[in-house]
Coordinates of N, CA and C in Angstrom, one line a residue:
M1 N 28.8 7.6 33.0 CA 28.0 7.7 31.8 C 27.0 8.8 31.9
K2 N 26.8 9.5 30.8 CA 25.9 10.7 30.9 C 24.5 10.3 31.2
F3 N 23.8 11.2 31.9 CA 22.4 11.0 32.2 C 21.6 11.2 31.0
F4 N 20.9 10.2 30.5 CA 20.2 10.3 29.3 C 19.3 9.1 29.2
A5 N 18.2 9.3 28.5 CA 17.3 8.1 28.2 C 16.6 8.3 26.9
G6 N 16.1 7.3 26.3 CA 15.3 7.3 25.1 C 13.9 7.6 25.4
L7 N 13.0 7.3 25.0 CA 11.6 7.4 25.1 C 10.9 7.4 26.4
L8 N 11.6 7.4 27.5 CA 10.9 7.5 28.8 C 10.0 8.7 28.8
P9 N 8.8 8.6 29.4 CA 7.8 9.7 29.3 C 8.2 10.9 30.3
V10 N 9.4 11.3 30.2 CA 9.9 12.4 31.1 C 10.4 13.5 30.2
L11 N 9.9 14.7 30.3 CA 10.3 15.8 29.4 C 11.8 16.1 29.6
G12 N 12.5 16.3 28.5 CA 13.9 16.7 28.6 C 14.9 15.6 28.4
L13 N 14.4 14.4 28.2 CA 15.4 13.3 28.0 C 15.4 13.0 26.5
G14 N 16.5 12.5 26.0 CA 16.7 12.3 24.6 C 17.4 11.1 24.2
F15 N 18.2 11.2 23.1 CA 18.8 10.0 22.6 C 20.3 10.2 22.3
L16 N 21.1 9.5 23.1 CA 22.5 9.4 22.8 C 22.7 8.0 22.2
C17 N 24.0 7.6 21.9 CA 24.2 6.3 21.2 C 25.4 5.6 21.8
A18 N 25.2 4.3 22.2 CA 26.3 3.4 22.5 C 26.9 2.9 21.2
R19 N 28.1 2.4 21.3 CA 28.8 1.9 20.1 C 28.9 0.4 20.1
G20 N 29.0 -0.2 19.0 CA 29.2 -1.6 18.9 C 29.6 -2.0 17.4
A21 N 29.8 -3.3 17.1 CA 30.1 -3.7 15.8 C 29.7 -5.2 15.6
E22 N 29.3 -5.5 14.4 CA 29.1 -6.9 14.1 C 29.0 -7.0 12.6
S23 N 29.3 -8.2 12.0 CA 29.2 -8.4 10.6 C 27.8 -8.4 10.1
A24 N 27.6 -7.8 8.9 CA 26.3 -7.7 8.4 C 26.0 -8.7 7.2
P25 N 24.8 -9.1 7.0 CA 24.5 -10.0 5.9 C 24.4 -9.2 4.6
K26 N 24.1 -9.8 3.5 CA 23.9 -9.1 2.3 C 22.9 -8.0 2.4
L27 N 23.3 -6.8 2.0 CA 22.4 -5.7 2.2 C 21.2 -5.6 1.3
P28 N 20.1 -5.2 1.7 CA 18.9 -5.1 0.8 C 19.1 -3.9 -0.1
F29 N 19.8 -2.9 0.3 CA 20.1 -1.7 -0.5 C 21.2 -0.9 0.2
T30 N 21.7 0.2 -0.4 CA 22.7 1.0 0.3 C 22.1 2.2 0.9
H31 N 22.7 2.6 2.0 CA 22.3 3.8 2.7 C 23.5 4.6 3.2
T32 N 23.5 5.9 3.0 CA 24.6 6.7 3.5 C 24.3 7.4 4.8
P33 N 24.9 7.1 5.9 CA 24.6 7.7 7.1 C 25.1 9.2 7.2
L34 N 24.6 9.9 8.2 CA 25.1 11.2 8.4 C 26.5 11.3 9.1
N35 N 26.8 10.3 9.9 CA 28.0 10.3 10.7 C 28.2 11.5 11.5
V36 N 27.3 11.7 12.4 CA 27.3 12.8 13.4 C 27.4 12.3 14.8
A37 N 27.9 13.1 15.7 CA 28.0 12.7 17.1 C 26.6 12.5 17.7
N38 N 26.5 11.4 18.5 CA 25.3 11.1 19.2 C 24.0 11.2 18.3
G39 N 24.2 10.5 17.2 CA 23.2 10.8 16.1 C 22.2 9.6 15.9
C40 N 22.0 8.7 16.9 CA 21.2 7.5 16.6 C 19.7 8.0 16.2
F41 N 19.2 9.0 16.8 CA 17.8 9.4 16.5 C 17.7 10.0 15.2
V42 N 18.6 11.0 14.9 CA 18.5 11.7 13.6 C 19.0 10.8 12.5
E43 N 19.9 9.9 12.8 CA 20.3 8.9 11.8 C 19.1 8.0 11.4
S44 N 18.3 7.7 12.3 CA 17.2 6.8 12.1 C 16.1 7.6 11.3
V45 N 15.9 8.9 11.6 CA 15.0 9.7 10.9 C 15.4 9.9 9.5
A46 N 16.7 10.1 9.3 CA 17.3 10.2 7.9 C 17.0 8.9 7.1
F47 N 17.2 7.8 7.8 CA 17.0 6.5 7.1 C 15.5 6.4 6.7
Y48 N 14.6 6.7 7.7 CA 13.2 6.7 7.5 C 12.8 7.5 6.3
D49 N 13.3 8.7 6.2 CA 13.0 9.6 5.1 C 13.5 9.0 3.8
D50 N 14.7 8.5 3.7 CA 15.2 7.9 2.5 C 14.4 6.7 2.0
F51 N 14.1 5.9 3.0 CA 13.3 4.7 2.7 C 11.9 5.0 2.1
M52 N 11.3 5.9 2.8 CA 9.9 6.3 2.3 C 10.0 7.0 1.0
E53 N 11.0 7.8 0.8 CA 11.1 8.5 -0.5 C 11.3 7.5 -1.7
K54 N 12.1 6.5 -1.4 CA 12.4 5.5 -2.4 C 11.3 4.5 -2.7
N55 N 10.5 4.3 -1.7 CA 9.5 3.2 -1.8 C 8.1 3.6 -1.8
G56 N 7.8 4.9 -1.5 CA 6.4 5.5 -1.6 C 5.7 5.4 -0.3
A57 N 4.6 6.1 -0.3 CA 3.8 6.3 0.9 C 3.2 5.0 1.5
A58 N 3.1 4.0 0.6 CA 2.5 2.7 1.1 C 3.6 1.8 1.8
A59 N 4.8 2.2 1.7 CA 5.9 1.4 2.3 C 5.8 1.4 3.8
W60 N 6.4 0.4 4.4 CA 6.3 0.3 5.9 C 7.7 0.5 6.5
C61 N 7.8 1.5 7.3 CA 9.1 1.8 8.0 C 8.7 2.5 9.3
R62 N 9.4 2.2 10.4 CA 9.2 2.8 11.7 C 10.5 3.1 12.3
L63 N 10.5 4.2 13.1 CA 11.6 4.5 14.0 C 11.3 3.8 15.3
L64 N 12.2 2.9 15.8 CA 12.0 2.2 17.0 C 13.0 2.8 18.1
Q65 N 12.4 3.2 19.2 CA 13.3 3.8 20.2 C 13.0 3.2 21.6
W66 N 14.0 3.2 22.4 CA 13.7 2.7 23.8 C 14.6 3.5 24.8
G67 N 14.1 3.5 26.0 CA 14.9 4.1 27.1 C 15.8 3.0 27.7
A68 N 16.7 3.4 28.6 CA 17.6 2.4 29.1 C 18.1 2.7 30.5
K69 N 18.5 1.6 31.2 CA 19.1 1.8 32.5 C 20.3 0.9 32.6
A70 N 21.3 1.4 33.3 CA 22.5 0.6 33.7 C 22.6 0.5 35.2
E71 N 22.3 -0.6 35.8 CA 22.2 -0.8 37.2 C 21.0 0.1 37.6
E72 N 21.2 1.1 38.4 CA 20.1 1.9 38.9 C 20.0 3.3 38.2
E73 N 20.9 3.5 37.2 CA 21.0 4.9 36.6 C 20.3 4.9 35.3
V74 N 19.6 5.9 35.0 CA 19.0 6.2 33.7 C 20.1 6.6 32.8
V75 N 20.3 5.9 31.7 CA 21.5 6.2 30.8 C 21.0 6.4 29.4
A76 N 21.9 6.3 28.4 CA 21.6 6.6 27.0 C 20.6 5.6 26.4
G77 N 19.5 6.2 25.9 CA 18.6 5.4 25.1 C 19.1 5.3 23.7
H78 N 18.3 4.7 22.9 CA 18.7 4.4 21.5 C 17.6 4.4 20.6
A79 N 17.9 4.6 19.3 CA 16.8 4.6 18.2 C 17.4 3.9 17.0
V80 N 16.6 3.1 16.4 CA 16.9 2.4 15.1 C 15.8 2.4 14.2
A81 N 16.0 2.0 13.0 CA 14.9 1.9 12.0 C 14.5 0.5 11.8
V82 N 13.2 0.2 11.6 CA 12.7 -1.1 11.3 C 11.9 -1.0 10.0
F83 N 12.1 -1.9 9.1 CA 11.3 -1.7 7.8 C 11.1 -3.1 7.2
Q84 N 10.1 -3.0 6.2 CA 9.8 -4.3 5.5 C 10.1 -4.0 4.0
T85 N 10.9 -5.0 3.4 CA 11.1 -5.0 2.0 C 10.8 -6.4 1.5
G86 N 9.8 -6.4 0.5 CA 9.3 -7.7 0.1 C 8.5 -8.4 1.2
D87 N 8.9 -9.6 1.5 CA 8.2 -10.3 2.6 C 9.2 -10.5 3.8
K88 N 10.2 -9.6 3.9 CA 11.2 -9.7 5.0 C 11.2 -8.4 5.8
L89 N 11.4 -8.6 7.1 CA 11.6 -7.5 8.0 C 13.1 -7.3 8.3
W90 N 13.5 -6.1 8.3 CA 14.9 -5.7 8.6 C 15.0 -4.6 9.6
S91 N 16.2 -4.5 10.2 CA 16.5 -3.3 11.0 C 17.7 -2.6 10.5
W92 N 17.8 -1.4 10.8 CA 19.0 -0.6 10.5 C 19.4 0.2 11.7
D93 N 20.6 -0.1 12.2 CA 21.1 0.5 13.4 C 22.4 1.2 13.1
I94 N 22.6 2.5 13.5 CA 23.8 3.2 13.1 C 25.1 2.5 13.6
N95 N 25.0 1.7 14.7 CA 26.1 1.0 15.2 C 26.4 -0.3 14.5
F96 N 25.3 -1.0 14.0 CA 25.4 -2.3 13.5 C 25.0 -2.5 12.0
G97 N 24.5 -1.4 11.4 CA 24.1 -1.5 10.0 C 22.8 -2.3 9.9
F98 N 22.7 -3.0 8.7 CA 21.5 -3.7 8.4 C 21.5 -5.1 9.1
A99 N 20.3 -5.6 9.5 CA 20.2 -6.9 10.0 C 18.8 -7.4 9.7
P100 N 18.7 -8.7 9.2 CA 17.4 -9.3 9.0 C 16.8 -9.6 10.3
L101 N 15.4 -9.6 10.4 CA 14.7 -9.9 11.6 C 13.9 -11.2 11.3
D102 N 14.0 -12.1 12.3 CA 13.4 -13.4 12.1 C 12.0 -13.4 12.6
F103 N 11.2 -12.5 12.0 CA 9.8 -12.4 12.4 C 8.9 -12.4 11.1
E104 N 7.8 -12.9 11.1 CA 6.9 -12.8 10.0 C 6.4 -11.3 9.9
P105 N 6.2 -10.8 8.7 CA 5.7 -9.4 8.6 C 4.4 -9.2 9.3
A106 N 3.6 -10.2 9.5 CA 2.3 -10.0 10.3 C 2.6 -9.6 11.7
K107 N 3.8 -9.8 12.2 CA 4.1 -9.4 13.6 C 4.9 -8.0 13.7
R108 N 4.9 -7.4 12.6 CA 5.8 -6.2 12.5 C 5.3 -5.1 13.4
D109 N 4.0 -5.0 13.8 CA 3.5 -3.9 14.6 C 3.8 -4.1 16.1
D110 N 4.3 -5.2 16.5 CA 4.5 -5.5 17.9 C 5.9 -5.0 18.3
A111 N 6.0 -3.8 18.7 CA 7.3 -3.1 19.0 C 8.1 -3.8 20.1
V112 N 7.4 -4.4 21.1 CA 8.1 -5.1 22.1 C 8.7 -6.3 21.6
L113 N 8.0 -7.1 20.8 CA 8.6 -8.3 20.2 C 9.7 -8.0 19.3
I114 N 9.6 -7.0 18.4 CA 10.6 -6.7 17.4 C 11.8 -6.1 18.1
A115 N 11.7 -5.4 19.2 CA 12.8 -4.8 19.9 C 13.7 -5.8 20.6
A116 N 13.2 -7.0 20.9 CA 14.0 -8.0 21.7 C 15.3 -8.3 21.1
P117 N 15.4 -8.7 19.9 CA 16.8 -9.0 19.3 C 17.6 -7.8 19.1
L118 N 17.0 -6.6 19.0 CA 17.7 -5.4 18.7 C 18.4 -4.9 20.0
T119 N 17.6 -4.9 21.1 CA 18.2 -4.4 22.4 C 19.2 -5.4 22.9
A120 N 19.1 -6.7 22.5 CA 20.0 -7.7 23.0 C 21.4 -7.5 22.5
K121 N 21.6 -6.6 21.5 CA 22.9 -6.2 21.0 C 23.6 -5.3 22.0
Y122 N 22.9 -4.9 23.0 CA 23.5 -4.0 24.0 C 23.4 -4.7 25.4
P123 N 24.1 -5.7 25.6 CA 23.9 -6.5 26.8 C 24.2 -5.8 28.1
K124 N 24.9 -4.8 28.1 CA 25.1 -4.1 29.4 C 24.0 -3.1 29.8
I125 N 23.0 -3.0 28.9 CA 22.0 -2.0 29.1 C 20.6 -2.7 29.3
F126 N 19.8 -2.3 30.2 CA 18.5 -2.8 30.4 C 17.6 -1.9 29.7
A127 N 17.0 -2.3 28.5 CA 16.2 -1.5 27.7 C 14.8 -1.4 28.3
Q128 N 14.1 -0.3 28.1 CA 12.8 0.0 28.7 C 11.9 0.6 27.6
Y129 N 10.6 0.3 27.7 CA 9.6 1.0 26.9 C 9.9 1.1 25.4
P130 N 10.1 0.0 24.7 CA 10.3 0.2 23.2 C 9.0 0.7 22.6
L131 N 9.1 1.6 21.7 CA 8.0 2.3 21.1 C 8.3 2.7 19.6
Y132 N 7.3 2.5 18.8 CA 7.5 2.9 17.4 C 7.1 4.4 17.2
Q133 N 7.8 5.0 16.2 CA 7.4 6.4 15.8 C 7.4 6.4 14.3
M134 N 6.5 7.2 13.7 CA 6.5 7.4 12.3 C 6.1 8.9 12.1
D135 N 6.4 9.4 10.9 CA 6.2 10.8 10.6 C 4.9 11.0 9.8
F136 N 4.4 12.2 9.7 CA 3.4 12.5 8.8 C 4.0 13.4 7.7
P137 N 3.4 13.5 6.5 CA 4.0 14.3 5.5 C 4.1 15.8 5.9
Q138 N 5.3 16.3 5.6 CA 5.5 17.7 5.9 C 6.1 18.4 4.6
T139 N 5.9 19.7 4.6 CA 6.4 20.5 3.4 C 7.7 21.1 3.8
P140 N 8.8 20.7 3.2 CA 10.1 21.3 3.5 C 10.2 22.8 3.0
E141 N 11.1 23.5 3.5 CA 11.3 24.9 3.1 C 11.9 24.9 1.7
A142 N 11.7 26.0 1.0 CA 12.2 26.1 -0.4 C 13.7 26.0 -0.4
Q143 N 14.4 26.5 0.6 CA 15.9 26.5 0.6 C 16.3 26.1 2.0
P144 N 16.4 24.8 2.3 CA 16.8 24.3 3.6 C 18.3 24.6 3.8
P145 N 18.8 24.7 5.0 CA 20.2 24.9 5.2 C 21.1 23.9 4.5
G146 N 22.3 24.4 4.2 CA 23.2 23.5 3.5 C 24.4 23.1 4.5
D147 N 25.2 22.2 4.1 CA 26.4 21.8 4.9 C 27.3 23.0 5.2
L148 N 27.8 23.1 6.4 CA 28.6 24.2 6.8 C 29.8 23.7 7.6
D149 N 30.8 24.5 7.7 CA 31.9 24.4 8.7 C 32.5 23.0 8.7
P150 N 33.4 22.7 7.7 CA 34.0 21.4 7.7 C 34.9 21.0 8.9
T151 N 35.3 22.0 9.7 CA 36.1 21.8 10.9 C 35.3 21.3 12.0
N152 N 33.9 21.4 12.0 CA 33.0 21.0 13.0 C 33.2 21.9 14.3
E153 N 33.7 23.1 14.1 CA 33.8 24.1 15.2 C 32.5 24.3 15.9
L154 N 32.5 24.1 17.2 CA 31.3 24.4 18.0 C 30.1 23.4 17.7
G155 N 30.5 22.3 17.0 CA 29.5 21.3 16.6 C 28.6 21.7 15.4
L156 N 29.0 22.8 14.8 CA 28.1 23.4 13.7 C 28.1 22.4 12.5
R157 N 29.2 21.8 12.2 CA 29.2 20.9 11.1 C 28.1 19.8 11.2
D158 N 28.1 19.1 12.4 CA 27.2 18.1 12.6 C 25.7 18.6 12.6
C159 N 25.5 19.7 13.2 CA 24.1 20.3 13.2 C 23.7 20.6 11.8
A160 N 24.7 21.2 11.0 CA 24.4 21.5 9.6 C 24.1 20.3 8.8
R161 N 24.8 19.2 9.0 CA 24.5 18.0 8.3 C 23.1 17.5 8.5
V162 N 22.7 17.5 9.8 CA 21.4 17.1 10.2 C 20.4 18.0 9.5
A163 N 20.6 19.3 9.6 CA 19.6 20.3 9.0 C 19.5 20.1 7.5
A164 N 20.6 19.9 6.8 CA 20.6 19.8 5.4 C 19.9 18.5 5.0
R165 N 20.1 17.4 5.7 CA 19.5 16.1 5.3 C 18.0 16.1 5.7
L166 N 17.7 16.3 6.9 CA 16.3 16.3 7.4 C 15.5 17.4 6.8
G167 N 16.1 18.5 6.4 CA 15.4 19.6 5.8 C 14.9 19.3 4.4
L168 N 15.3 18.2 3.8 CA 14.8 17.8 2.5 C 13.3 17.4 2.6
H169 N 12.9 17.1 3.8 CA 11.6 16.5 4.0 C 10.7 17.2 5.0
R170 N 11.2 18.3 5.7 CA 10.4 19.0 6.7 C 11.1 20.3 7.0
P171 N 10.4 21.3 7.6 CA 11.1 22.5 8.0 C 12.1 22.2 9.1
V172 N 13.2 22.9 9.1 CA 14.2 22.8 10.1 C 14.7 24.2 10.5
R173 N 15.4 24.3 11.6 CA 16.1 25.5 12.0 C 17.4 25.1 12.6
L174 N 18.4 25.7 11.9 CA 19.8 25.6 12.4 C 20.2 26.8 13.1
V175 N 20.5 26.7 14.4 CA 20.8 27.9 15.2 C 22.1 27.8 16.0
Q176 N 22.6 29.0 16.3 CA 23.8 29.1 17.2 C 23.4 29.9 18.4
F177 N 24.1 29.8 19.5 CA 23.7 30.5 20.7 C 24.9 30.4 21.7
T178 N 24.8 31.0 22.8 CA 25.7 30.9 23.9 C 25.0 30.3 25.1
W179 N 25.7 29.5 26.0 CA 25.1 29.0 27.1 C 26.1 28.8 28.2
L180 N 25.7 28.5 29.4 CA 26.6 28.4 30.6 C 27.0 26.9 30.8
K181 N 28.3 26.7 30.8 CA 28.9 25.4 31.1 C 30.0 25.5 32.1
D182 N 29.7 24.9 33.3 CA 30.7 25.0 34.4 C 31.0 26.4 34.8
G183 N 30.0 27.3 34.7 CA 30.1 28.7 35.1 C 30.7 29.6 34.1
A184 N 31.0 29.1 32.9 CA 31.6 29.9 31.8 C 30.6 29.9 30.7
T185 N 30.6 31.1 30.0 CA 29.8 31.2 28.8 C 30.5 30.6 27.6
V186 N 29.8 29.7 26.9 CA 30.4 29.0 25.8 C 29.5 29.0 24.6
P187 N 30.0 28.9 23.4 CA 29.1 28.8 22.2 C 28.5 27.4 22.0
G188 N 27.4 27.4 21.3 CA 26.8 26.1 21.0 C 26.0 26.2 19.7
S189 N 25.5 25.1 19.2 CA 24.7 25.0 18.0 C 23.7 23.9 18.1
A190 N 22.6 24.0 17.4 CA 21.5 23.0 17.4 C 20.7 23.0 16.2
C191 N 20.0 21.9 15.9 CA 19.1 21.8 14.8 C 17.7 21.4 15.4
A192 N 16.7 22.1 15.0 CA 15.3 21.8 15.5 C 14.5 21.3 14.3
F193 N 13.7 20.3 14.5 CA 12.8 19.7 13.5 C 11.6 19.1 14.2
V194 N 10.6 18.7 13.4 CA 9.4 18.0 13.9 C 9.4 16.6 13.4
F195 N 9.2 15.6 14.3 CA 9.0 14.2 13.9 C 8.0 13.6 14.8
N196 N 7.1 12.9 14.2 CA 6.1 12.1 15.0 C 5.3 13.0 15.9
G197 N 5.0 14.2 15.5 CA 4.2 15.2 16.3 C 4.9 15.8 17.5
R198 N 6.2 15.7 17.5 CA 7.0 16.3 18.6 C 8.1 17.3 18.0
L199 N 8.4 18.3 18.7 CA 9.4 19.2 18.3 C 10.7 18.7 18.9
C200 N 11.6 18.3 18.0 CA 12.9 17.7 18.4 C 14.1 18.6 18.2
I201 N 15.0 18.6 19.2 CA 16.2 19.4 19.1 C 17.4 18.6 19.2
Y202 N 18.2 18.6 18.2 CA 19.5 17.9 18.2 C 20.7 18.8 18.5
T203 N 21.5 18.4 19.5 CA 22.8 19.0 19.7 C 23.8 17.9 19.7
P204 N 25.0 18.1 19.2 CA 26.0 17.0 19.1 C 26.4 16.4 20.5
A205 N 26.4 17.3 21.5 CA 26.8 16.8 22.9 C 25.7 16.0 23.6
N206 N 24.4 16.3 23.3 CA 23.3 15.7 24.0 C 22.4 14.8 23.2
G207 N 22.7 14.6 21.9 CA 21.8 13.9 21.0 C 20.5 14.6 20.8
T208 N 19.4 13.9 20.6 CA 18.1 14.5 20.2 C 17.2 14.4 21.4
V209 N 16.5 15.5 21.7 CA 15.5 15.6 22.8 C 14.2 16.0 22.1
P210 N 13.2 15.1 22.2 CA 11.9 15.4 21.7 C 11.0 16.1 22.8
F211 N 10.2 17.1 22.4 CA 9.4 17.8 23.4 C 7.9 17.8 22.9
H212 N 7.0 17.8 23.9 CA 5.6 18.1 23.7 C 5.5 19.6 23.9
V213 N 5.0 20.3 22.9 CA 5.0 21.8 22.9 C 3.6 22.3 22.5
P214 N 3.2 23.5 22.9 CA 2.0 24.1 22.5 C 2.0 24.4 21.0
A215 N 3.1 24.9 20.5 CA 3.2 25.3 19.1 C 4.2 24.4 18.4
L216 N 3.7 23.5 17.5 CA 4.5 22.5 16.8 C 5.1 23.1 15.6
T217 N 6.1 23.9 15.8 CA 6.8 24.7 14.7 C 8.2 24.9 15.1
V218 N 9.1 25.0 14.1 CA 10.5 25.4 14.3 C 10.7 26.9 14.1
A219 N 9.6 27.6 13.7 CA 9.7 29.0 13.4 C 9.7 29.9 14.7
N220 N 9.2 29.4 15.8 CA 9.1 30.1 17.0 C 10.4 30.1 17.8
L221 N 11.3 31.1 17.5 CA 12.6 31.1 18.1 C 12.5 31.3 19.7
R222 N 11.6 32.0 20.2 CA 11.4 32.1 21.6 C 11.2 30.7 22.3
Q223 N 10.3 30.0 21.6 CA 10.0 28.6 22.2 C 11.3 27.8 22.1
L224 N 12.0 27.8 21.0 CA 13.2 27.1 20.8 C 14.2 27.4 21.9
Q225 N 14.3 28.7 22.2 CA 15.3 29.2 23.2 C 14.9 28.6 24.6
E226 N 13.6 28.6 24.9 CA 13.2 28.1 26.2 C 13.5 26.6 26.3
L227 N 13.3 25.9 25.2 CA 13.5 24.4 25.2 C 15.0 24.2 25.3
L228 N 15.8 24.9 24.6 CA 17.3 24.8 24.7 C 17.8 25.0 26.1
K229 N 17.1 25.9 26.8 CA 17.6 26.1 28.2 C 17.5 24.9 29.1
R230 N 16.6 23.9 28.7 CA 16.5 22.7 29.4 C 17.7 21.7 29.1
I231 N 18.2 21.9 27.9 CA 19.4 21.1 27.5 C 20.7 21.8 27.8
C232 N 20.7 23.1 27.5 CA 22.0 23.9 27.7 C 21.6 25.1 28.6
P233 N 21.8 25.0 29.9 CA 21.4 26.0 30.8 C 21.9 27.4 30.4
G234 N 21.1 28.4 30.6 CA 21.5 29.8 30.3 C 21.6 30.1 28.9
T235 N 20.9 29.4 28.0 CA 20.9 29.6 26.6 C 20.5 31.1 26.3
G236 N 21.3 31.8 25.5 CA 20.9 33.2 25.2 C 20.2 33.2 23.9
A237 N 20.1 34.4 23.3 CA 19.4 34.6 22.1 C 19.9 33.7 20.9
L238 N 19.0 33.3 20.1 CA 19.4 32.4 19.0 C 19.7 33.1 17.7
T239 N 20.7 32.7 17.0 CA 21.1 33.2 15.7 C 20.8 32.1 14.7
V240 N 19.9 32.4 13.7 CA 19.6 31.4 12.7 C 20.6 31.4 11.6
K241 N 21.1 30.2 11.3 CA 22.2 30.1 10.3 C 21.5 29.9 8.9

């Protein structure tokens, strides 16, 4: 299993996604996922954006994330959306879809309590440090990137989907680059965005990695290159798509 964790307070760890399935109850509304590789974090951000846009600034929605261990190894963390509609709490998980939560809305801010039935869906994983995230209003660019590359060559399609969707609500940068993999120079792509006061970088192979950075912006390509080197060793100059 790939070395990865959700929310652990260690720089350079991010969010991949385990898979699962279960039947869903009657849905409170419809939602169209991104359907990208290792997308639990960006899928949850996209859900958060859609929910807040539909329901207004007073609506309650959070991205809930946690780190994980399998035996003694740090493994894939996960992220889901938790929200309130009417007097009912719900969750949305890219692997399981919608699920009602059997908690009173007054308990919605207790991330540890709310996380218990959600992490239980992954019985082989020991979940750690559940934590809520929410975003602050951002101004998207006038022309965010659009969908590209239907063949998904070099992962560009998935990165472009993320950039196009998340770019409706915040600045994003869709970039290509080369990096070193097993001693060979290979091409790669990534999408950078800001969520919950962190600069986040999504790559299809590694999921989303959030960073604490001096400059909270996607416009600083030098900073993005240095951060990408922690995910993809030997990252060269970035080309903005």
